[in-house]
Amino acid sequence: MIILITGASHTGKTALAQKLLEKYKFPYLSIDHLKMGLIRSKNTDLTPLSSDDNLTAYLWPIVREMIKTAIENKQNLIIEGCYIPFDFAKDFEKEYLDNIKYYCLIMSKKYIENNFSEIKKYASVIENRLYDDCTLEDLLDDNVKNLELAKKHKVNYILIDDKYEIELS
């Protein structure tokens, strides 16, 4: 089984992946680690400040083929990151899709406005962010955009509205 977890920055993708690792003993891959490995090794001209669209265009083909390999080898894997496209399913045949669960974490406007200081506080709960430029406006915009895209592409999404409790089915 492959579990894909995506969403805007600060929605808890890495924390959820860590919880799933502890519960199911499935390894997980942070696409941010792959990104930084490729950037630091000078295998790309992209930078951490490159647009998400450019990073997705570069990283997704690599991640997509890793997913296929894991499925072919009957391996479980959790992959988390904001570089998983909403139209991911177009890249897989049915036998692959039968082994993939996709979840997009989305925070509601109400949740963000009522909990922004807590969201920022927990930004480094799993990974140590050396620089955090997240603003209330960016977080609101990114989550609205992701909700629209999730609905447009008819993918699974988890709306975090009242409190932050996530269970995957």
Coordinates of C-alpha atoms in Angstrom, one line a residue:
M1 CA 0.0 0.0 0.0
I2 CA 1.2 3.5 -0.9
I3 CA -0.2 6.4 1.1
L4 CA 0.2 9.8 -0.4
I5 CA -0.2 12.8 2.0
T6 CA -0.2 16.2 0.5
G7 CA -1.4 19.7 1.4
A8 CA -0.2 23.2 1.9
S9 CA 2.8 24.0 4.1
H10 CA 2.0 23.8 7.9
T11 CA -1.0 21.4 7.5
G12 CA 0.8 18.6 9.4
K13 CA 1.8 16.2 6.6
T14 CA 5.1 15.2 8.2
A15 CA 3.5 14.8 11.6
L16 CA 0.8 12.5 10.2
A17 CA 3.4 10.5 8.2
Q18 CA 5.4 10.0 11.5
K19 CA 2.2 8.9 13.3
L20 CA 1.4 6.4 10.5
L21 CA 5.0 5.1 10.6
E22 CA 4.7 4.5 14.3
K23 CA 1.3 2.8 14.0
Y24 CA 1.7 0.7 10.9
K25 CA 5.5 0.4 10.7
F26 CA 5.4 1.7 7.1
P27 CA 8.5 3.7 6.1
Y28 CA 7.9 7.2 4.9
L29 CA 9.6 9.5 2.4
S30 CA 9.5 13.2 2.8
I31 CA 9.7 14.7 -0.6
D32 CA 11.4 17.7 1.0
H33 CA 14.3 15.4 1.8
L34 CA 14.5 14.3 -1.8
K35 CA 14.3 17.9 -3.0
M36 CA 17.1 19.1 -0.7
G37 CA 19.3 16.1 -1.7
L38 CA 18.9 16.9 -5.3
I39 CA 19.5 20.7 -4.7
R40 CA 22.5 20.2 -2.4
S41 CA 24.1 17.6 -4.7
K42 CA 23.8 20.1 -7.5
N43 CA 21.7 17.7 -9.6
T44 CA 19.3 20.5 -10.4
D45 CA 19.4 24.3 -10.8
L46 CA 16.2 24.6 -8.7
T47 CA 16.5 26.1 -5.2
P48 CA 14.4 25.8 -2.1
L49 CA 12.8 29.1 -3.2
S50 CA 11.8 27.9 -6.6
S51 CA 8.1 27.9 -7.3
D52 CA 6.1 24.9 -6.1
D53 CA 5.0 24.4 -9.8
N54 CA 8.6 24.1 -10.9
L55 CA 9.5 21.8 -8.0
T56 CA 6.5 19.6 -8.6
A57 CA 7.3 19.4 -12.4
Y58 CA 10.9 18.3 -11.5
L59 CA 10.2 16.0 -8.4
W60 CA 6.9 14.3 -9.3
P61 CA 8.3 12.2 -12.2
I62 CA 10.9 10.8 -9.8
V63 CA 8.4 10.2 -7.0
R64 CA 5.9 8.6 -9.4
E65 CA 8.5 6.0 -10.6
M66 CA 9.5 5.3 -7.0
I67 CA 5.8 4.6 -6.3
K68 CA 5.5 2.2 -9.2
T69 CA 8.7 0.4 -8.0
A70 CA 7.4 0.0 -4.5
I71 CA 4.0 -1.3 -5.7
E72 CA 5.8 -3.8 -8.1
N73 CA 7.9 -5.0 -5.2
K74 CA 4.8 -5.3 -2.9
Q75 CA 6.3 -2.7 -0.5
N76 CA 4.4 -0.3 1.8
L77 CA 5.4 3.3 1.7
I78 CA 4.1 6.6 3.0
I79 CA 5.1 9.6 0.9
E80 CA 4.4 13.1 2.1
G81 CA 5.0 16.5 0.6
C82 CA 3.4 19.4 -1.1
Y83 CA 4.8 18.4 -4.5
I84 CA 2.2 15.7 -5.2
P85 CA -0.1 16.9 -8.0
F86 CA -3.9 16.8 -7.6
D87 CA -4.1 15.0 -11.0
F88 CA -1.7 12.3 -9.9
A89 CA -4.0 9.5 -11.0
K90 CA -3.5 10.2 -14.7
D91 CA 0.0 8.9 -14.3
F92 CA -1.0 5.4 -13.1
E93 CA -2.8 2.4 -14.6
K94 CA -5.6 0.8 -12.6
E95 CA -3.4 -1.9 -11.0
Y96 CA -1.2 0.8 -9.5
L97 CA -4.1 3.0 -8.4
D98 CA -5.6 0.0 -6.6
N99 CA -2.6 0.2 -4.3
I100 CA -2.5 4.0 -3.7
K101 CA -4.4 6.0 -1.1
Y102 CA -4.3 9.8 -1.6
Y103 CA -5.1 12.3 1.1
C104 CA -4.8 16.1 1.0
L105 CA -4.8 17.9 4.3
I106 CA -6.7 21.2 4.2
M107 CA -7.3 23.7 7.0
S108 CA -10.5 25.8 6.9
K109 CA -10.3 29.5 7.1
K110 CA -12.0 29.4 10.5
Y111 CA -9.4 26.9 11.8
I112 CA -6.4 28.9 10.5
E113 CA -7.7 32.2 11.9
N114 CA -8.5 30.7 15.3
N115 CA -5.3 28.7 15.6
F116 CA -2.6 30.5 13.6
S117 CA -0.2 30.9 16.5
E118 CA -0.6 27.2 17.4
I119 CA 0.0 26.2 13.7
K120 CA 3.2 28.2 13.7
K121 CA 4.2 26.8 17.1
Y122 CA 3.9 23.2 15.8
A123 CA 5.8 23.9 12.5
S124 CA 8.9 22.2 13.8
V125 CA 7.3 19.3 15.7
I126 CA 8.9 16.7 13.5
E127 CA 11.5 18.6 11.5
N128 CA 13.6 21.5 12.5
R129 CA 12.7 24.4 10.2
L130 CA 15.6 26.7 10.0
Y131 CA 13.5 29.4 8.4
D132 CA 9.8 29.8 8.5
D133 CA 8.3 32.5 6.4
C134 CA 4.6 31.3 6.7
T135 CA 2.2 34.1 7.0
L136 CA -1.5 34.0 7.8
E137 CA -2.4 35.3 4.3
D138 CA -0.2 32.7 2.6
L139 CA -1.7 29.9 4.7
L140 CA -5.2 31.0 4.0
D141 CA -4.6 31.4 0.2
D142 CA -2.8 28.1 -0.1
N143 CA -5.6 26.2 1.7
V144 CA -8.4 27.8 -0.3
K145 CA -6.5 26.9 -3.5
N146 CA -5.9 23.3 -2.4
L147 CA -9.6 22.9 -1.4
E148 CA -10.7 24.1 -4.9
L149 CA -8.2 21.8 -6.6
A150 CA -9.1 18.8 -4.5
K151 CA -12.8 19.3 -5.4
K152 CA -12.0 19.9 -9.0
H153 CA -9.9 16.7 -9.3
K154 CA -12.3 14.7 -7.0
V155 CA -9.5 13.5 -4.7
N156 CA -9.7 12.6 -1.0
Y157 CA -9.2 15.5 1.3
I158 CA -9.4 15.9 5.0
L159 CA -10.8 19.3 6.1
I160 CA -9.4 20.4 9.5
D161 CA -12.1 22.7 10.8
D162 CA -12.7 22.6 14.5
K163 CA -9.8 20.7 16.0
Y164 CA -6.7 18.9 14.6
E165 CA -7.6 15.2 14.7
I166 CA -6.9 13.1 11.7
E167 CA -7.8 9.5 11.1
L168 CA -7.2 7.9 7.8
S169 CA -9.5 5.2 6.6

